Coordinates of N, CA and C in Angstrom, one line a residue:
M1 N -85.4 -34.2 48.9 CA -86.2 -34.8 47.8 C -87.3 -34.1 47.1
S2 N -87.3 -33.9 46.0 CA -88.5 -33.2 45.3 C -89.6 -34.3 45.1
T3 N -90.9 -34.0 45.3 CA -92.0 -34.6 45.0 C -92.6 -34.0 43.9
A4 N -92.0 -33.7 42.8 CA -92.6 -33.1 41.6 C -93.6 -33.8 41.0
A5 N -93.6 -35.0 41.0 CA -94.6 -36.1 40.3 C -95.9 -35.8 41.2
L6 N -95.8 -35.5 42.4 CA -97.2 -35.1 43.1 C -97.9 -33.9 42.7
D7 N -97.1 -33.0 42.1 CA -97.5 -31.6 41.8 C -97.6 -31.6 40.1
R8 N -97.6 -32.8 39.4 CA -97.8 -32.9 38.0 C -99.0 -32.2 37.6
K9 N -98.7 -31.3 36.6 CA -100.0 -30.7 36.0 C -100.1 -30.9 34.5
V10 N -99.1 -31.7 33.9 CA -99.1 -32.1 32.6 C -99.4 -33.7 32.5
N11 N -99.8 -34.0 31.2 CA -99.9 -35.5 31.0 C -98.6 -36.3 31.2
G12 N -98.6 -37.5 31.6 CA -97.5 -38.3 31.9 C -96.3 -38.3 31.1
F13 N -96.7 -38.3 29.7 CA -95.6 -38.3 28.7 C -94.7 -37.0 28.8
D14 N -95.4 -35.8 28.8 CA -94.7 -34.6 29.0 C -94.1 -34.6 30.4
F15 N -94.6 -35.1 31.3 CA -93.8 -35.0 32.6 C -92.5 -35.8 32.5
L16 N -92.6 -37.0 32.1 CA -91.4 -38.0 31.8 C -90.5 -37.4 30.9
R17 N -90.9 -36.6 29.9 CA -89.9 -36.1 28.9 C -89.1 -34.9 29.8
Q18 N -89.7 -34.2 30.8 CA -89.2 -33.4 31.7 C -88.1 -34.0 32.7
L19 N -88.5 -35.2 33.1 CA -87.5 -35.9 33.9 C -86.4 -36.4 33.0
V20 N -86.5 -36.9 31.9 CA -85.4 -37.4 31.0 C -84.5 -36.2 30.7
A21 N -85.1 -35.2 30.6 CA -84.2 -33.8 30.2 C -83.6 -33.3 31.4
G22 N -84.0 -33.7 32.7 CA -83.5 -33.1 33.8 C -84.2 -31.9 34.3
E23 N -85.3 -31.5 33.8 CA -85.9 -30.4 34.2 C -86.8 -30.5 35.5
V24 N -86.9 -31.8 35.8 CA -87.5 -32.2 37.2 C -86.6 -33.2 38.1
A25 N -86.7 -33.1 39.1 CA -85.6 -34.2 39.9 C -86.0 -35.6 39.6
N26 N -84.7 -36.4 39.7 CA -84.9 -37.7 39.4 C -86.0 -38.4 40.4
I27 N -86.4 -39.5 40.1 CA -87.2 -40.2 41.0 C -86.5 -40.6 42.4
P28 N -87.2 -40.4 43.4 CA -86.2 -40.6 44.8 C -85.9 -42.1 44.8
I29 N -86.6 -43.0 44.3 CA -85.9 -44.4 44.5 C -84.7 -44.6 43.6
G30 N -84.9 -43.9 42.4 CA -83.6 -43.8 41.4 C -82.5 -43.2 42.1
E31 N -82.6 -42.2 42.8 CA -81.5 -41.6 43.5 C -80.9 -42.6 44.4
T32 N -81.8 -43.2 45.3 CA -81.4 -44.1 46.4 C -80.5 -45.3 45.7
L33 N -81.0 -45.8 44.7 CA -80.5 -47.0 44.0 C -79.7 -47.0 42.8
G34 N -79.5 -45.7 42.4 CA -78.6 -45.6 41.2 C -79.1 -45.7 40.0
F35 N -80.3 -45.4 39.7 CA -80.7 -45.4 38.3 C -81.6 -44.1 37.8
R36 N -81.7 -43.9 36.5 CA -82.4 -42.6 36.2 C -82.9 -42.9 34.6
A37 N -84.0 -42.0 34.4 CA -84.6 -42.4 33.0 C -83.7 -41.6 32.0
V38 N -83.6 -42.4 30.8 CA -82.7 -41.9 29.9 C -83.5 -41.8 28.5
Q39 N -84.5 -42.3 28.3 CA -85.3 -42.3 26.9 C -86.7 -42.4 27.4
V40 N -87.7 -41.9 26.6 CA -89.0 -41.9 26.8 C -89.7 -41.7 25.5
E41 N -90.8 -42.3 25.2 CA -91.7 -42.2 24.0 C -93.1 -42.7 24.5
P42 N -94.2 -42.4 23.9 CA -95.5 -43.1 24.5 C -95.4 -44.5 24.5
G43 N -95.9 -45.1 25.6 CA -95.9 -46.5 25.8 C -94.6 -47.2 26.1
R44 N -93.4 -46.3 26.3 CA -92.2 -47.0 26.5 C -91.2 -45.9 27.3
I45 N -90.5 -46.6 28.1 CA -89.3 -45.7 28.9 C -88.3 -46.6 29.2
V46 N -87.0 -46.0 29.2 CA -85.7 -46.6 29.4 C -85.0 -46.0 30.6
F47 N -84.6 -46.8 31.6 CA -83.6 -46.5 32.5 C -82.5 -46.9 32.4
A48 N -81.4 -46.2 32.9 CA -80.1 -46.7 32.9 C -79.5 -46.8 34.4
G49 N -78.9 -47.7 34.8 CA -78.5 -47.9 36.2 C -77.3 -48.8 36.3
K50 N -76.7 -48.6 37.5 CA -75.4 -49.5 37.8 C -75.6 -49.8 39.3
P51 N -76.0 -51.1 39.6 CA -76.0 -51.5 41.1 C -74.7 -51.4 41.7
E52 N -74.5 -50.9 43.0 CA -73.2 -50.9 43.8 C -73.2 -51.7 44.8
A53 N -72.3 -51.6 45.6 CA -72.1 -52.7 46.7 C -73.2 -52.7 47.7
A54 N -73.9 -51.7 47.9 CA -75.1 -51.6 48.9 C -76.2 -52.5 48.5
S55 N -76.2 -52.8 47.1 CA -77.3 -53.5 46.4 C -76.9 -55.1 46.4
L56 N -75.8 -55.5 47.0 CA -75.5 -56.9 46.8 C -76.2 -57.7 47.9
N57 N -76.4 -59.1 47.4 CA -76.9 -60.0 48.3 C -75.6 -60.9 49.0
L58 N -76.0 -61.8 49.8 CA -74.9 -62.6 50.4 C -74.0 -63.4 49.6
I59 N -74.3 -63.6 48.4 CA -73.5 -64.3 47.5 C -72.8 -63.4 46.5
G60 N -72.9 -62.1 46.7 CA -72.0 -61.1 45.8 C -72.7 -60.8 44.6
T61 N -73.8 -61.0 44.2 CA -74.5 -60.6 43.0 C -75.5 -59.5 43.6
T62 N -76.1 -58.8 42.7 CA -77.1 -57.7 42.9 C -78.4 -58.5 43.5
H63 N -78.9 -57.9 44.5 CA -80.2 -58.5 45.1 C -81.4 -58.2 44.1
G64 N -82.2 -59.3 44.2 CA -83.4 -59.3 43.4 C -84.3 -58.0 43.5
G65 N -84.1 -57.6 44.9 CA -85.0 -56.2 45.2 C -84.5 -55.1 44.4
W66 N -83.3 -54.9 43.9 CA -82.8 -53.9 43.1 C -83.4 -53.9 41.8
S67 N -83.3 -55.3 41.2 CA -83.8 -55.4 39.9 C -85.6 -55.2 39.9
A68 N -86.1 -55.6 41.0 CA -87.4 -55.3 41.1 C -87.9 -54.0 41.1
A69 N -87.1 -53.2 41.9 CA -87.2 -51.8 41.9 C -87.1 -51.0 40.5
I70 N -85.9 -51.3 39.9 CA -85.9 -50.6 38.7 C -87.0 -51.0 37.6
L71 N -87.3 -52.5 37.6 CA -88.3 -52.9 36.5 C -89.9 -52.5 36.9
D72 N -90.1 -52.4 38.2 CA -91.4 -51.8 38.7 C -91.4 -50.3 38.2
T73 N -90.4 -49.7 38.4 CA -90.4 -48.2 38.0 C -90.5 -48.1 36.5
A74 N -89.8 -48.8 35.7 CA -89.9 -48.8 34.4 C -91.3 -49.2 33.8
M75 N -91.8 -50.2 34.4 CA -93.1 -50.6 33.9 C -94.3 -49.7 34.2
T76 N -94.2 -49.2 35.4 CA -95.4 -48.3 35.7 C -95.2 -46.9 35.1
L77 N -93.9 -46.6 34.9 CA -93.6 -45.3 34.4 C -94.0 -45.3 32.7
A78 N -93.9 -46.5 32.3 CA -94.3 -46.8 30.9 C -95.8 -46.7 30.8
A79 N -96.7 -47.0 31.7 CA -98.0 -46.9 31.8 C -98.4 -45.3 31.9
L80 N -97.5 -44.5 32.7 CA -97.7 -43.3 33.0 C -97.6 -42.4 31.7
T81 N -96.8 -42.8 30.6 CA -96.6 -42.2 29.4 C -97.9 -42.0 28.6
T82 N -98.8 -42.9 28.9 CA -100.1 -43.0 28.3 C -101.2 -42.3 28.9
L83 N -101.0 -41.6 30.3 CA -102.1 -41.1 31.1 C -102.1 -39.6 30.9
D84 N -103.3 -39.0 30.9 CA -103.6 -37.6 30.9 C -103.3 -37.1 32.3
A85 N -103.5 -35.8 32.5 CA -103.0 -35.2 33.8 C -103.9 -35.5 34.9
R86 N -105.0 -36.1 34.6 CA -106.1 -36.3 35.6 C -106.0 -37.7 36.1
H87 N -105.0 -38.5 35.7 CA -105.0 -39.9 36.2 C -103.8 -40.2 36.8
D88 N -103.5 -41.1 37.6 CA -102.4 -41.6 38.2 C -102.3 -43.2 38.1
F89 N -101.4 -43.8 38.6 CA -101.4 -45.2 38.4 C -100.6 -45.9 39.7
T90 N -100.8 -47.1 40.0 CA -100.1 -47.8 40.9 C -100.0 -49.3 40.6
T91 N -99.0 -50.1 41.0 CA -98.7 -51.3 40.7 C -99.8 -52.4 41.4
L92 N -100.4 -53.2 40.4 CA -101.3 -54.3 41.0 C -100.5 -55.7 41.3
D93 N -99.6 -55.9 40.4 CA -99.0 -57.2 40.5 C -97.5 -57.0 39.8
L94 N -96.6 -57.8 40.1 CA -95.1 -57.7 39.6 C -94.7 -59.0 39.5
K95 N -94.3 -59.6 38.5 CA -93.7 -60.9 38.3 C -92.4 -60.7 37.5
L96 N -91.2 -61.4 38.1 CA -90.0 -61.3 37.5 C -89.3 -62.6 37.3
N97 N -88.7 -62.9 36.3 CA -87.7 -63.9 35.9 C -86.5 -63.7 35.9
F98 N -85.5 -64.0 36.8 CA -84.2 -63.8 37.0 C -83.4 -64.8 36.2
L99 N -82.8 -64.2 34.8 CA -82.3 -65.3 34.2 C -80.6 -65.3 34.2
R100 N -80.2 -64.2 34.7 CA -78.6 -64.2 34.7 C -78.3 -63.3 35.9
P101 N -77.3 -63.5 36.7 CA -76.8 -62.6 37.8 C -76.5 -61.3 37.3
I102 N -76.7 -60.2 38.2 CA -76.1 -58.9 37.8 C -74.8 -58.8 38.7
A103 N -73.7 -58.6 38.1 CA -72.6 -58.5 39.0 C -72.6 -56.9 39.4
P104 N -72.0 -56.6 40.5 CA -72.0 -55.2 41.2 C -71.2 -54.4 40.2
G105 N -71.7 -53.1 39.8 CA -71.0 -52.2 39.0 C -71.3 -52.5 37.4
T106 N -72.1 -53.5 37.2 CA -72.6 -53.7 35.8 C -73.5 -52.6 35.3
E107 N -73.2 -52.1 34.1 CA -74.2 -51.0 33.7 C -75.4 -51.8 33.0
V108 N -76.5 -51.4 33.3 CA -77.6 -52.0 32.8 C -78.6 -51.2 32.2
R109 N -79.6 -51.4 31.4 CA -80.6 -50.6 30.9 C -81.9 -51.5 31.3
A110 N -82.9 -50.7 31.7 CA -84.3 -51.4 32.0 C -85.3 -50.8 31.1
E111 N -86.0 -51.5 30.3 CA -86.8 -51.0 29.6 C -88.3 -51.3 29.9
G112 N -89.2 -50.4 30.1 CA -90.8 -50.8 30.4 C -91.5 -50.4 29.2
L113 N -92.4 -51.4 28.8 CA -93.3 -51.2 27.7 C -94.7 -51.5 28.0
V114 N -95.8 -50.7 27.5 CA -97.1 -50.9 27.6 C -97.5 -52.0 26.6
V115 N -98.0 -53.2 27.1 CA -98.3 -54.1 26.2 C -99.9 -54.0 25.7
H116 N -100.6 -53.6 26.7 CA -102.0 -53.1 26.6 C -102.5 -52.0 27.6
G117 N -102.9 -50.9 27.1 CA -103.5 -49.8 28.1 C -104.9 -49.7 27.9
G118 N -105.6 -50.1 29.1 CA -107.1 -50.1 29.1 C -107.5 -48.8 29.8
R119 N -108.6 -48.6 30.2 CA -109.3 -47.6 30.8 C -108.8 -47.7 32.4
R120 N -108.8 -48.9 33.1 CA -108.7 -49.1 34.4 C -107.4 -49.9 34.6
I121 N -106.8 -50.8 33.6 CA -105.7 -51.5 33.9 C -104.7 -51.3 32.8
A122 N -103.5 -51.2 33.1 CA -102.5 -51.3 32.0 C -101.5 -52.7 32.0
L123 N -101.3 -53.4 31.2 CA -100.4 -54.5 31.2 C -99.3 -54.1 30.6
C124 N -98.0 -54.5 31.5 CA -96.6 -54.0 31.0 C -95.8 -55.0 31.0
E125 N -94.6 -54.8 30.3 CA -93.6 -55.8 30.3 C -92.3 -55.0 30.5
G126 N -91.2 -55.6 31.1 CA -90.1 -55.0 31.3 C -88.8 -55.9 31.1
R127 N -87.7 -55.5 30.8 CA -86.6 -56.2 30.5 C -85.3 -55.5 31.2
I128 N -84.5 -56.2 31.7 CA -83.1 -55.5 32.1 C -82.1 -56.3 31.2
V129 N -81.3 -55.5 30.5 CA -80.2 -56.0 29.8 C -78.8 -55.5 30.1
D130 N -77.8 -56.2 30.0 CA -76.6 -55.5 30.1 C -75.9 -54.8 28.7
G131 N -74.8 -54.3 28.8 CA -74.2 -53.6 27.9 C -74.1 -54.3 26.5
A132 N -74.0 -55.7 26.4 CA -74.0 -56.4 25.4 C -75.4 -56.8 24.9
G133 N -76.4 -56.4 25.5 CA -77.9 -56.6 25.1 C -78.3 -58.1 25.6
K134 N -77.6 -58.6 26.5 CA -78.0 -60.1 27.2 C -79.1 -59.8 28.0
L135 N -80.2 -60.5 27.9 CA -81.3 -60.4 28.7 C -80.9 -60.9 30.3
L136 N -81.1 -60.2 31.2 CA -80.7 -60.4 32.5 C -81.9 -60.8 33.4
V137 N -83.1 -59.9 33.3 CA -84.3 -60.1 34.0 C -85.3 -59.8 33.1
H138 N -86.5 -60.6 33.1 CA -87.6 -60.2 32.4 C -88.8 -60.1 33.4
G139 N -89.7 -59.1 33.2 CA -90.7 -59.0 34.0 C -92.2 -58.7 33.4
T140 N -93.2 -58.9 34.1 CA -94.5 -58.4 33.6 C -95.3 -57.8 34.9
S141 N -96.1 -56.7 34.5 CA -96.8 -56.0 35.7 C -98.1 -55.5 35.1
S142 N -99.0 -55.6 36.0 CA -100.3 -54.9 35.8 C -100.4 -53.6 36.8
C143 N -100.8 -52.4 36.1 CA -101.0 -51.1 36.8 C -102.6 -50.8 36.8
L144 N -103.0 -50.4 37.9 CA -104.4 -49.9 38.0 C -104.3 -48.5 37.7
I145 N -105.1 -48.0 36.9 CA -105.3 -46.5 36.4 C -106.2 -45.9 37.4
L146 N -105.8 -44.9 38.1 CA -106.7 -44.0 39.1 C -107.0 -42.7 38.8
P147 N -108.1 -42.1 39.2 CA -108.3 -40.8 38.9 C -107.6 -40.1 40.0
R148 N -106.9 -38.8 39.7 CA -106.0 -38.0 40.6 C -106.9 -37.1 41.4
D149 N -106.5 -36.8 42.6 CA -107.3 -36.0 43.6 C -107.2 -34.5 43.1
A150 N -106.3 -34.1 42.1 CA -106.2 -32.7 41.9 C -107.0 -32.3 40.5
P151 N -108.4 -31.8 40.9 CA -109.2 -31.5 39.9 C -108.8 -30.3 39.1
E152 N -107.8 -29.6 39.5 CA -107.3 -28.5 38.9 C -106.3 -28.9 37.6
A153 N -106.0 -30.1 37.5 CA -104.9 -30.7 36.5 C -105.7 -30.6 35.2
S154 N -104.9 -30.2 34.2 CA -105.4 -30.1 32.8 C -104.8 -31.5 32.0
P155 N -105.4 -31.7 31.0 CA -105.0 -32.9 30.1 C -103.7 -32.6 29.4

Protein backbone atom coordinates (compact mmCIF):
# COMPACT_ATOMS: atom_id res chain seq x y z
CA MET A 1 0.00 0.00 0.00
CA SER A 2 1.20 3.49 -0.81
CA THR A 3 1.71 6.07 1.87
CA ALA A 4 1.54 8.92 -0.66
CA ALA A 5 -0.17 11.23 1.82
CA LEU A 6 2.87 10.99 4.08
CA ASP A 7 4.97 12.33 1.22
CA ARG A 8 2.49 15.07 0.27
CA LYS A 9 4.29 18.17 -1.02
CA VAL A 10 1.25 20.05 -2.32
CA ASN A 11 -1.71 21.62 -0.58
CA GLY A 12 -4.52 19.33 0.56
CA PHE A 13 -6.92 20.25 -2.21
CA ASP A 14 -4.39 19.53 -4.98
CA PHE A 15 -3.43 16.24 -3.33
CA LEU A 16 -7.07 15.17 -3.11
CA ARG A 17 -7.68 16.16 -6.74
CA GLN A 18 -4.84 13.74 -7.59
CA LEU A 19 -6.52 11.08 -5.43
CA VAL A 20 -9.87 11.49 -7.21
CA ALA A 21 -8.11 11.39 -10.60
CA GLY A 22 -6.33 8.15 -9.65
CA GLU A 23 -2.88 9.77 -9.84
CA VAL A 24 -2.10 8.63 -6.27
CA ALA A 25 -3.13 5.41 -4.56
CA ASN A 26 -6.49 5.13 -2.84
CA ILE A 27 -6.61 5.63 0.92
CA PRO A 28 -5.59 2.34 2.58
CA ILE A 29 -8.76 2.17 4.71
CA GLY A 30 -10.79 2.78 1.56
CA GLU A 31 -9.10 -0.17 -0.12
CA THR A 32 -9.84 -2.35 2.91
CA LEU A 33 -13.47 -1.30 3.33
CA GLY A 34 -14.48 -0.67 -0.29
CA PHE A 35 -14.79 3.09 -0.72
CA ARG A 36 -13.04 5.75 -2.80
CA ALA A 37 -13.07 9.50 -3.35
CA VAL A 38 -15.12 10.50 -6.40
CA GLN A 39 -15.46 14.28 -6.12
CA VAL A 40 -13.59 17.09 -4.39
CA GLU A 41 -13.80 20.86 -4.13
CA PRO A 42 -12.53 23.27 -1.48
CA GLY A 43 -14.26 22.42 1.81
CA ARG A 44 -16.05 19.34 0.41
CA ILE A 45 -15.29 15.77 -0.62
CA VAL A 46 -17.52 12.87 -1.68
CA PHE A 47 -16.78 9.16 -1.37
CA ALA A 48 -18.62 6.29 -3.03
CA GLY A 49 -18.72 2.89 -1.42
CA LYS A 50 -20.51 -0.39 -1.09
CA PRO A 51 -20.26 -2.38 2.14
CA GLU A 52 -19.84 -6.10 1.53
CA ALA A 53 -20.42 -9.20 3.68
CA ALA A 54 -17.24 -8.66 5.72
CA SER A 55 -18.77 -5.39 7.01
CA LEU A 56 -21.94 -6.95 8.44
CA ASN A 57 -22.95 -7.06 12.09
CA LEU A 58 -24.80 -9.96 13.72
CA ILE A 59 -28.24 -8.80 12.54
CA GLY A 60 -27.22 -8.65 8.87
CA THR A 61 -26.86 -4.91 8.37
CA THR A 62 -23.69 -2.92 7.85
CA HIS A 63 -21.72 -2.49 11.06
CA GLY A 64 -21.62 1.05 12.41
CA GLY A 65 -17.83 0.93 12.27
CA TRP A 66 -17.99 0.88 8.46
CA SER A 67 -20.13 4.02 8.48
CA ALA A 68 -17.83 5.61 11.06
CA ALA A 69 -14.77 4.87 8.92
CA ILE A 70 -16.17 6.33 5.70
CA LEU A 71 -17.64 9.41 7.46
CA ASP A 72 -14.51 10.05 9.53
CA THR A 73 -12.51 9.87 6.31
CA ALA A 74 -14.90 12.19 4.46
CA MET A 75 -15.01 14.78 7.23
CA THR A 76 -11.28 14.86 7.92
CA LEU A 77 -10.40 14.98 4.23
CA ALA A 78 -12.90 17.80 3.74
CA ALA A 79 -10.76 19.65 6.30
CA LEU A 80 -7.63 18.67 4.36
CA THR A 81 -9.00 20.43 1.25
CA THR A 82 -8.53 23.72 3.12
CA LEU A 83 -4.95 23.13 4.31
CA ASP A 84 -1.65 24.19 2.78
CA ALA A 85 1.27 21.78 2.38
CA ARG A 86 2.67 22.75 5.78
CA HIS A 87 -0.30 21.44 7.78
CA ASP A 88 -1.93 18.11 8.59
CA PHE A 89 -5.00 17.10 10.59
CA THR A 90 -6.30 14.55 13.02
CA THR A 91 -9.76 13.72 14.35
CA LEU A 92 -10.56 15.20 17.78
CA ASP A 93 -14.09 13.84 18.06
CA LEU A 94 -16.66 12.00 16.01
CA LYS A 95 -20.43 11.83 16.57
CA LEU A 96 -22.77 9.81 14.39
CA ASN A 97 -26.53 9.41 14.20
CA PHE A 98 -27.59 6.16 12.52
CA LEU A 99 -30.97 6.90 10.93
CA ARG A 100 -31.54 3.89 8.66
CA PRO A 101 -29.79 0.53 8.32
CA ILE A 102 -27.44 0.01 5.39
CA ALA A 103 -28.08 -3.31 3.68
CA PRO A 104 -25.02 -5.16 2.40
CA GLY A 105 -24.20 -4.31 -1.18
CA THR A 106 -26.01 -0.95 -1.03
CA GLU A 107 -24.18 1.72 -3.02
CA VAL A 108 -23.78 4.79 -0.85
CA ARG A 109 -22.23 8.23 -1.05
CA ALA A 110 -20.54 9.86 1.91
CA GLU A 111 -20.09 13.61 1.80
CA GLY A 112 -17.84 15.59 4.12
CA LEU A 113 -18.21 19.36 4.47
CA VAL A 114 -16.24 21.95 6.41
CA VAL A 115 -18.71 23.95 8.49
CA HIS A 116 -16.02 26.17 10.03
CA GLY A 117 -12.31 26.15 9.29
CA GLY A 118 -10.21 27.82 11.97
CA ARG A 119 -6.48 28.14 12.46
CA ARG A 120 -6.32 25.19 14.92
CA ILE A 121 -9.74 23.49 14.70
CA ALA A 122 -12.00 22.60 11.78
CA LEU A 123 -15.63 21.71 12.43
CA CYS A 124 -17.03 19.31 9.84
CA GLU A 125 -20.31 17.63 8.97
CA GLY A 126 -20.91 14.39 7.09
CA ARG A 127 -23.77 12.49 5.52
CA ILE A 128 -24.19 9.03 4.07
CA VAL A 129 -27.01 8.73 1.54
CA ASP A 130 -28.24 5.86 -0.61
CA GLY A 131 -28.83 5.95 -4.37
CA ALA A 132 -32.27 7.53 -3.87
CA GLY A 133 -30.75 10.30 -1.76
CA LYS A 134 -32.21 9.00 1.54
CA LEU A 135 -30.17 10.05 4.55
CA LEU A 136 -28.80 6.95 6.27
CA VAL A 137 -26.20 8.37 8.66
CA HIS A 138 -25.39 11.92 9.79
CA GLY A 139 -22.24 12.93 11.60
CA THR A 140 -20.16 15.77 12.96
CA SER A 141 -16.47 15.94 13.71
CA SER A 142 -13.82 18.31 14.97
CA CYS A 143 -10.36 18.11 13.45
CA LEU A 144 -7.16 19.42 15.00
CA ILE A 145 -4.93 21.29 12.54
CA LEU A 146 -1.25 20.45 13.08
CA PRO A 147 2.02 21.68 11.60
CA ARG A 148 3.71 19.01 9.49
CA ASP A 149 7.16 17.70 10.30
CA ALA A 150 8.31 18.17 6.70
CA PRO A 151 9.76 21.72 6.60
CA GLU A 152 10.60 21.33 2.89
CA ALA A 153 6.89 21.18 1.97
CA SER A 154 5.69 24.16 -0.04
CA PRO A 155 2.24 25.84 0.04
